PDB file of C-alpha atoms and ligand atoms in Angstrom:
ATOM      1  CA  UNK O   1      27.976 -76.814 -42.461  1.00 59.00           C
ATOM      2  CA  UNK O   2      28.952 -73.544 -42.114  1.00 91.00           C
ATOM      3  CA  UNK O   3      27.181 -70.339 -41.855  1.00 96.00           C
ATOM      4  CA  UNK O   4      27.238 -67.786 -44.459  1.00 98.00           C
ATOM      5  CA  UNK O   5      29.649 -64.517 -44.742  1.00 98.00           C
ATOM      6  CA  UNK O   6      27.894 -61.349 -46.301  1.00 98.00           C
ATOM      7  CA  UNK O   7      30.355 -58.105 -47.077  1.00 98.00           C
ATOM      8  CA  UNK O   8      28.914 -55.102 -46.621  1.00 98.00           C
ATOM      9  CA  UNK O   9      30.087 -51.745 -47.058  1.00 98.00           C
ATOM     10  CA  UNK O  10      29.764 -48.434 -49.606  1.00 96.00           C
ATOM     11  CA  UNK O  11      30.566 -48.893 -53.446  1.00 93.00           C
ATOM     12  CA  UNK O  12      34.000 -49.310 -54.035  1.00 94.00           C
ATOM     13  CA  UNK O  13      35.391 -50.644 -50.236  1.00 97.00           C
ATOM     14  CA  UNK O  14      35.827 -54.251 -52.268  1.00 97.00           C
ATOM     15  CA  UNK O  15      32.863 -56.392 -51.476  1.00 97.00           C
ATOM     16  CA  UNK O  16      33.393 -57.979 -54.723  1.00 95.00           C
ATOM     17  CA  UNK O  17      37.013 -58.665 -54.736  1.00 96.00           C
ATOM     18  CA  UNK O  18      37.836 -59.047 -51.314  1.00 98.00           C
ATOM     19  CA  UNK O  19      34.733 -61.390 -51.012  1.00 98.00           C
ATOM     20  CA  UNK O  20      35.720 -63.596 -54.509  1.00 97.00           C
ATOM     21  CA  UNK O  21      39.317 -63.893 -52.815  1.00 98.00           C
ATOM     22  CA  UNK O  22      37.600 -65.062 -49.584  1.00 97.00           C
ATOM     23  CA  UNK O  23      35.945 -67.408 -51.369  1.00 97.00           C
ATOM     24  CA  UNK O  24      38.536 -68.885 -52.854  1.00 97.00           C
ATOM     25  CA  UNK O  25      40.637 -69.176 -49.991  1.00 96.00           C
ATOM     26  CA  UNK O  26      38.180 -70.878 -47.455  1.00 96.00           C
ATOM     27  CA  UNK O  27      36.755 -73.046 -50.848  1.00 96.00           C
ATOM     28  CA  UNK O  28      33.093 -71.341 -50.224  1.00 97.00           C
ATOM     29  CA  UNK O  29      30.816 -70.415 -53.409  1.00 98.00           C
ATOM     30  CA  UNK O  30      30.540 -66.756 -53.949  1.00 98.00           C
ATOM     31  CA  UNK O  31      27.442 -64.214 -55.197  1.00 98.00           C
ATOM     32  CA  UNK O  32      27.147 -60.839 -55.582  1.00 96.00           C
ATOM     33  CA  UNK O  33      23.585 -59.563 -55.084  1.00 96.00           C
ATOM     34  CA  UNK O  34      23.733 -57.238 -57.749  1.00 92.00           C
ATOM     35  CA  UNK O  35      24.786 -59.836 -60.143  1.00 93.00           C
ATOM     36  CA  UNK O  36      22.237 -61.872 -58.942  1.00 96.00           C
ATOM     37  CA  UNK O  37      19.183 -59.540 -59.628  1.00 95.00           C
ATOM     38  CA  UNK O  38      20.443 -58.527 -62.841  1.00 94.00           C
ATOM     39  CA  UNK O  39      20.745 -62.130 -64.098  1.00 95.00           C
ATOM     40  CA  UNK O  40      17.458 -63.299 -62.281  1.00 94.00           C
ATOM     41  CA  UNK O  41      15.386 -60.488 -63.910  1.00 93.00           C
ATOM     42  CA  UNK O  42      17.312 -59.592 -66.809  1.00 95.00           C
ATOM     43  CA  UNK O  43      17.084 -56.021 -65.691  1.00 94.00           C
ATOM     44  CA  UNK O  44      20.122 -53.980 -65.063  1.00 89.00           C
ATOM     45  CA  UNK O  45      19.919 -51.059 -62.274  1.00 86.00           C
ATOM     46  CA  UNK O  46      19.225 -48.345 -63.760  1.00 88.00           C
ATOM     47  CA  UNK O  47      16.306 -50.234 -65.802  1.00 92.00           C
ATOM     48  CA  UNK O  48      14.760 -51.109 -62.698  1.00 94.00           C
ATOM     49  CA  UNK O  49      15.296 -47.697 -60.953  1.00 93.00           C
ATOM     50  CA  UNK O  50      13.866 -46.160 -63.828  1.00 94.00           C
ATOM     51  CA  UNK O  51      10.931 -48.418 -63.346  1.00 96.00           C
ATOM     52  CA  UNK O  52       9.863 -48.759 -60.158  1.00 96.00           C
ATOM     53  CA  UNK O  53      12.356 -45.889 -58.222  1.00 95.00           C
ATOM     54  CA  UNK O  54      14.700 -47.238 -54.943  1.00 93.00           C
ATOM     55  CA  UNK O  55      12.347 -48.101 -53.551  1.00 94.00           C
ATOM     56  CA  UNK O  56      11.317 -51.341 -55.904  1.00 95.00           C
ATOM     57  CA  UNK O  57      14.708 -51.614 -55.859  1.00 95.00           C
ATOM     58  CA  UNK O  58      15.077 -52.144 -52.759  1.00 95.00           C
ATOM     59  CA  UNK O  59      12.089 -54.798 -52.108  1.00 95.00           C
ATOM     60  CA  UNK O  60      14.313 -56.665 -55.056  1.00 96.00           C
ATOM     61  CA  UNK O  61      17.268 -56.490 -53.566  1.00 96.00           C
ATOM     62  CA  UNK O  62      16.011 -57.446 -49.885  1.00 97.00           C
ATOM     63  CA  UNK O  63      14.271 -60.564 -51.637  1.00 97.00           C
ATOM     64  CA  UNK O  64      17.758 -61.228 -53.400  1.00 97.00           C
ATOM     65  CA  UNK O  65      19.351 -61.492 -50.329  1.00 98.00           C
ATOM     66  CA  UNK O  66      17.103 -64.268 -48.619  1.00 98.00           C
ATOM     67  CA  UNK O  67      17.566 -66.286 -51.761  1.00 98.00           C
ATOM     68  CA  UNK O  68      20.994 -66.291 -52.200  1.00 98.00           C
ATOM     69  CA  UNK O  69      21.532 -67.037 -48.377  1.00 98.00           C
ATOM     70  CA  UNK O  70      23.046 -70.717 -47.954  1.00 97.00           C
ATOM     71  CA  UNK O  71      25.957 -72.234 -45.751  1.00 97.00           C
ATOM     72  CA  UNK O  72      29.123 -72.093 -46.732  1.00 97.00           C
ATOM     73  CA  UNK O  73      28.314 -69.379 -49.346  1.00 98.00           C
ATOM     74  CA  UNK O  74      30.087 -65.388 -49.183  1.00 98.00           C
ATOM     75  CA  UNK O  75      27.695 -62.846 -50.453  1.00 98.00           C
ATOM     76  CA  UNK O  76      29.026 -59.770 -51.790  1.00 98.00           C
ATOM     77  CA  UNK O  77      25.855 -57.158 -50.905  1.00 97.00           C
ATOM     78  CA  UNK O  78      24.919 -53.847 -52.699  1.00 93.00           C
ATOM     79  CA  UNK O  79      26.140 -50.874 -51.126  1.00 93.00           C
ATOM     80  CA  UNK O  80      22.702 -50.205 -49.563  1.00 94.00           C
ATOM     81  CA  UNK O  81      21.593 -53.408 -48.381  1.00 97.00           C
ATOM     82  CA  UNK O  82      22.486 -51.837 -44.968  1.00 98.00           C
ATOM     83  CA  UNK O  83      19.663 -49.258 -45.238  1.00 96.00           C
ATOM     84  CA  UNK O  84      16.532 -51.722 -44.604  1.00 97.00           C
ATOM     85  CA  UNK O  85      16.522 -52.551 -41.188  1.00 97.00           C
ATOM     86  CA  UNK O  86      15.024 -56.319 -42.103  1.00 97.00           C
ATOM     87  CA  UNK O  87      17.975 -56.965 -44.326  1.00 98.00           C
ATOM     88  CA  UNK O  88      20.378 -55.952 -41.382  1.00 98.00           C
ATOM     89  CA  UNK O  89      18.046 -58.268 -38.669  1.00 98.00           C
ATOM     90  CA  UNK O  90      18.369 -61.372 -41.896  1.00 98.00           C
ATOM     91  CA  UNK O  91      22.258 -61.002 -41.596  1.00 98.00           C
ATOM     92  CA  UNK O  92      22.958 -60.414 -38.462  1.00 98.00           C
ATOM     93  CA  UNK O  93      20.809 -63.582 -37.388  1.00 97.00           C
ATOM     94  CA  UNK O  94      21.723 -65.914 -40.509  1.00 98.00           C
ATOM     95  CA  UNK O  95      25.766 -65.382 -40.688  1.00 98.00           C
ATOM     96  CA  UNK O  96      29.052 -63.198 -40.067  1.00 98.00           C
ATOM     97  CA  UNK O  97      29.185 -59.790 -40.972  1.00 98.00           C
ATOM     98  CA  UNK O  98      31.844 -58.383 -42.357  1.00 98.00           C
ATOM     99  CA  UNK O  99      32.450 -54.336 -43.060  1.00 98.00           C
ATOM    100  CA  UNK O 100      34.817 -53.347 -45.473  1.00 98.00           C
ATOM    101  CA  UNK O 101      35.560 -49.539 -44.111  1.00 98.00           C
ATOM    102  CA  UNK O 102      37.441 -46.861 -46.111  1.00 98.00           C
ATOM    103  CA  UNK O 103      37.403 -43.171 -46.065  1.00 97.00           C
ATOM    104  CA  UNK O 104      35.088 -41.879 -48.745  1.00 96.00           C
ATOM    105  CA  UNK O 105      37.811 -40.119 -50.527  1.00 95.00           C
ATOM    106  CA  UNK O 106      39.228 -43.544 -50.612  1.00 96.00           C
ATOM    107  CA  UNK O 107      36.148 -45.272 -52.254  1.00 95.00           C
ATOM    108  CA  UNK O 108      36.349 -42.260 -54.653  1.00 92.00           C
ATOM    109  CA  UNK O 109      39.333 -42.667 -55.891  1.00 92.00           C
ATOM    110  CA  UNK O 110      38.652 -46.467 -57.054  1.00 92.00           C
ATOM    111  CA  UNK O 111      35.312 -45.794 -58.452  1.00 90.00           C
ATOM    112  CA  UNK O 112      36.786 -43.111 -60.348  1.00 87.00           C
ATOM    113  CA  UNK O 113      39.405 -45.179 -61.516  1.00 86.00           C
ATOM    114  CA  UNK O 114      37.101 -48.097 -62.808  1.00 79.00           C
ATOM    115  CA  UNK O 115      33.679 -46.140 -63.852  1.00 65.00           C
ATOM    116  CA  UNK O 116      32.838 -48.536 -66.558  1.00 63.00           C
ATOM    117  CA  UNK O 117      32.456 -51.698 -64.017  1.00 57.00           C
ATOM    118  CA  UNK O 118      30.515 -49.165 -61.364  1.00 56.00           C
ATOM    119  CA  UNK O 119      27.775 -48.114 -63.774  1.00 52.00           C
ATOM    120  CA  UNK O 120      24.558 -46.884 -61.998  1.00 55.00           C
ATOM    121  CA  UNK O 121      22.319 -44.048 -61.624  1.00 52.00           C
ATOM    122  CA  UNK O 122      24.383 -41.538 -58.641  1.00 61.00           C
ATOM    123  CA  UNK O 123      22.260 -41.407 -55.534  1.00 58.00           C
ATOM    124  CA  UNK O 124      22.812 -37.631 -55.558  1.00 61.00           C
ATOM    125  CA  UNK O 125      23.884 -36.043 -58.639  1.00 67.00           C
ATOM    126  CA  UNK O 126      26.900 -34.391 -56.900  1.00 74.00           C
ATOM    127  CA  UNK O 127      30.748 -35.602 -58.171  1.00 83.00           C
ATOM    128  CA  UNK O 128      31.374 -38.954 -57.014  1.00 87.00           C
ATOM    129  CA  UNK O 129      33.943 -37.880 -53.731  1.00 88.00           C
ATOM    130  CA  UNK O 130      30.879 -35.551 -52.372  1.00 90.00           C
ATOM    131  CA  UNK O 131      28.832 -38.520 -52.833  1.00 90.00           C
ATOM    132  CA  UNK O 132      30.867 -41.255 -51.027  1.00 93.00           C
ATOM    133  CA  UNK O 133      31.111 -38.291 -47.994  1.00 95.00           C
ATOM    134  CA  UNK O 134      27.164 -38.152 -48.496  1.00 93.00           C
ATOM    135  CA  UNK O 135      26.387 -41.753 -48.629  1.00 94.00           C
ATOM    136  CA  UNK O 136      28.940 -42.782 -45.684  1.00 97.00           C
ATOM    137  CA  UNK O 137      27.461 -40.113 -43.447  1.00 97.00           C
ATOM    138  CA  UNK O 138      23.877 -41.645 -44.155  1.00 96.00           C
ATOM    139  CA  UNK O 139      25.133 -45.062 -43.576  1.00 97.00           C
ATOM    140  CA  UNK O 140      28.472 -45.451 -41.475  1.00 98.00           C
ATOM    141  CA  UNK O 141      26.509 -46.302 -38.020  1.00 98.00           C
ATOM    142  CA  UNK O 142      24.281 -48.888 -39.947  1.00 98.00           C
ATOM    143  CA  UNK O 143      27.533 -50.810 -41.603  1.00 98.00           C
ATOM    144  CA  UNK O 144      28.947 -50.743 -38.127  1.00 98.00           C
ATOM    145  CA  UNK O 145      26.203 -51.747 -36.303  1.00 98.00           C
ATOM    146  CA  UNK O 146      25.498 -54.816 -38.498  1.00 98.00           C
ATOM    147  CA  UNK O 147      29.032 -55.825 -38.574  1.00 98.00           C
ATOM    148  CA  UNK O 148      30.449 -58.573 -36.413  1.00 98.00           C
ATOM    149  CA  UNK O 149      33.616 -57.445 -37.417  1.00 98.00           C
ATOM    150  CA  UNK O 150      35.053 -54.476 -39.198  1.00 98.00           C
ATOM    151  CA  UNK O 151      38.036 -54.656 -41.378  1.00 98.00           C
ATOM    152  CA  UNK O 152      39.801 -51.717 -42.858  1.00 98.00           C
ATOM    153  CA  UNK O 153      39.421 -51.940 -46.592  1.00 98.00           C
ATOM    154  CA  UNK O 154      42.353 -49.282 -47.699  1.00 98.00           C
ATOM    155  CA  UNK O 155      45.064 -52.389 -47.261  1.00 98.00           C
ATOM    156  CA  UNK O 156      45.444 -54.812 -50.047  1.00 98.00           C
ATOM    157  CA  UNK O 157      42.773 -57.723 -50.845  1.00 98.00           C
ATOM    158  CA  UNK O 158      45.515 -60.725 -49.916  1.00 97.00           C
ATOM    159  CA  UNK O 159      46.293 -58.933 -46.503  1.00 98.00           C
ATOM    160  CA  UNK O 160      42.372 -58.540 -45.476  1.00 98.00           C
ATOM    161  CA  UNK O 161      41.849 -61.819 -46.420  1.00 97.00           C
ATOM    162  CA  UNK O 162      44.643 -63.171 -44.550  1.00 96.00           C
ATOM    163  CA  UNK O 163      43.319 -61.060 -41.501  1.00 97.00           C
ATOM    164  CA  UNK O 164      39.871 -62.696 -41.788  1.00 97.00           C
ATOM    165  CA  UNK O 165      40.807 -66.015 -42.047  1.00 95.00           C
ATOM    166  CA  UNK O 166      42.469 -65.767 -38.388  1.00 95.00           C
ATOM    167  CA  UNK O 167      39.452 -63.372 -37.465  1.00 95.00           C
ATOM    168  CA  UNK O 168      36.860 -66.047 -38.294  1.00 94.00           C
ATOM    169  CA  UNK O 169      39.049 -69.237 -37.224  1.00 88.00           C
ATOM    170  CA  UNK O 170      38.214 -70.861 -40.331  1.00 85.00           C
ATOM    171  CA  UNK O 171      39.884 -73.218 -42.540  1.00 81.00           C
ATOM    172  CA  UNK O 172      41.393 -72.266 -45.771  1.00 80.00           C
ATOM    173  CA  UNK O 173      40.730 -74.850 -47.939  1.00 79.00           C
TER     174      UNK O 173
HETATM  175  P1  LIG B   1      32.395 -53.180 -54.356  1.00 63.53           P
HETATM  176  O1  LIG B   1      31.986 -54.548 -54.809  1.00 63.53           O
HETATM  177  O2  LIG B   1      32.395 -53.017 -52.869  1.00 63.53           O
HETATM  178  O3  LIG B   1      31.661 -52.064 -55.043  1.00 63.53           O
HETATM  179  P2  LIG B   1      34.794 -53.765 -55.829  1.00 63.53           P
HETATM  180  O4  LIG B   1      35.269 -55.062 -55.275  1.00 63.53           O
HETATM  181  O5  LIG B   1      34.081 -53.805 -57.134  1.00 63.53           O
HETATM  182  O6  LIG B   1      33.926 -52.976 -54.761  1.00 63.53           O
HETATM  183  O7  LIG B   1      36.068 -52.816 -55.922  1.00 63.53           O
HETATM  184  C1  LIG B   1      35.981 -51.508 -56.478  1.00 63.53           C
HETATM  185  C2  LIG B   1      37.301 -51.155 -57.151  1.00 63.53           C
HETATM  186  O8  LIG B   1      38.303 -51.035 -56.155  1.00 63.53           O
HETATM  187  C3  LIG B   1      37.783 -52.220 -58.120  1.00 63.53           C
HETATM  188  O9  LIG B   1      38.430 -51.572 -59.192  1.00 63.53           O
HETATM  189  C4  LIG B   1      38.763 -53.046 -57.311  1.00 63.53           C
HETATM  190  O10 LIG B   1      39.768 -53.598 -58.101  1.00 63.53           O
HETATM  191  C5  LIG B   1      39.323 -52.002 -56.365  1.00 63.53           C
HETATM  192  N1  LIG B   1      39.641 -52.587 -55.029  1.00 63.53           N
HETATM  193  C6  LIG B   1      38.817 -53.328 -54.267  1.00 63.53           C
HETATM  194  N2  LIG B   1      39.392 -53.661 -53.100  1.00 63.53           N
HETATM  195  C7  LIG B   1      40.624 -53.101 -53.116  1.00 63.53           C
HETATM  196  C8  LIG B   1      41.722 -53.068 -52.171  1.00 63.53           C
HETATM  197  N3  LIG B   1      41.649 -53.686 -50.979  1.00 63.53           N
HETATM  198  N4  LIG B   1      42.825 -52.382 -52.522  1.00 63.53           N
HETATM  199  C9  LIG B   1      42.895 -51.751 -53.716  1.00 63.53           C
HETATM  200  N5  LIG B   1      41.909 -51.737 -54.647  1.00 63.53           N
HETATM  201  C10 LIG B   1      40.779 -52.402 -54.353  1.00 63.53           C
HETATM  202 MG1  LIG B   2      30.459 -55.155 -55.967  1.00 63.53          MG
END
């Protein structure tokens, strides 16, 4: 039995693919929160932003993350699953924390490069670079503080993974 891994980070830093590859490698299941709510409620984002605003969002997403949480299970979090300080307390006290940190013009670039698989309303209506600057300024100390360990996210998905497998002293499988 082994506890659970969640990835945190901004949109973009590779929660998704870094944490399916992680997965894979150490033979755990994976889930990605925002996949999650969308196929629990049928609702996408923006539907339930429209509806009931961030902040239903964010009661959503905070019950999300307690069900999803299981040994031997990596969960890929939304980008702002950082901002509730309950959801950092459920992590930090349930499993390993791992940040996924890169630059925001970093983050930019790969989020302009895939916009149709990064869908959702903009948390600020500015282009998305000024954004990423915006949203890690907001929440940079909260991703670090959660973390148990912080990787940096600009190298490629096989070397992180590599680096976390000796970081965590865990088994590939
Ligand atoms: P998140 O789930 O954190 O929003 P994704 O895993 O969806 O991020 O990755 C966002 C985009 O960046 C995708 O197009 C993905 O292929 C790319 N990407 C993710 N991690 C890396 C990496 N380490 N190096 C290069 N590109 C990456
Ligand atoms: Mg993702």
């Amino acid at each position: 039995m082994t506890q659970p891994i969640f990835m945190v980070g901004a949109r973009g830093c590779g929660k998704t693919t870094v944490g399916g590859e992680l997965a894979r490698a150490l033979g755990y299941a994976f889930v990605d929160t925002d996949i999650f709510m969308q196929q629990s409620s049928g609702l996408t984002v923006a539907d339930v932003v429209a509806a009931e605003g961030w902040p239903g969002f964010r009661l959503r997403e905070s019950a999300a993350l307690q069900a999803v949480t299981q040994p031997n299970q990596i969960v890929a979090t939304g980008g702002g699953m950082v901002l509730l300080a309950q959801n950092r307390q459920f992590m930090r006290d349930k499993g390993i924390v791992i940040y996924l940190h890169a630059p925001a013009h970093a983050l930019a670039r790969r989020l302009e490069a895939s916009p149709q698989a990064h869908q959702r309303p903009t948390l600020t209506g500015r282009p998305i670079a000024e954004e990423m600057e915006a949203v890690l300024a907001e929440r940079e100390a909260l991703y670090q503080g959660v973390a148990h360990h912080v990787v940096d996210a600009t190298r490629s998905p096989d070397s992180i993974v590599c680096e976390l497998l000796q970081t965590l002293r865990l088994p590939a499988a």
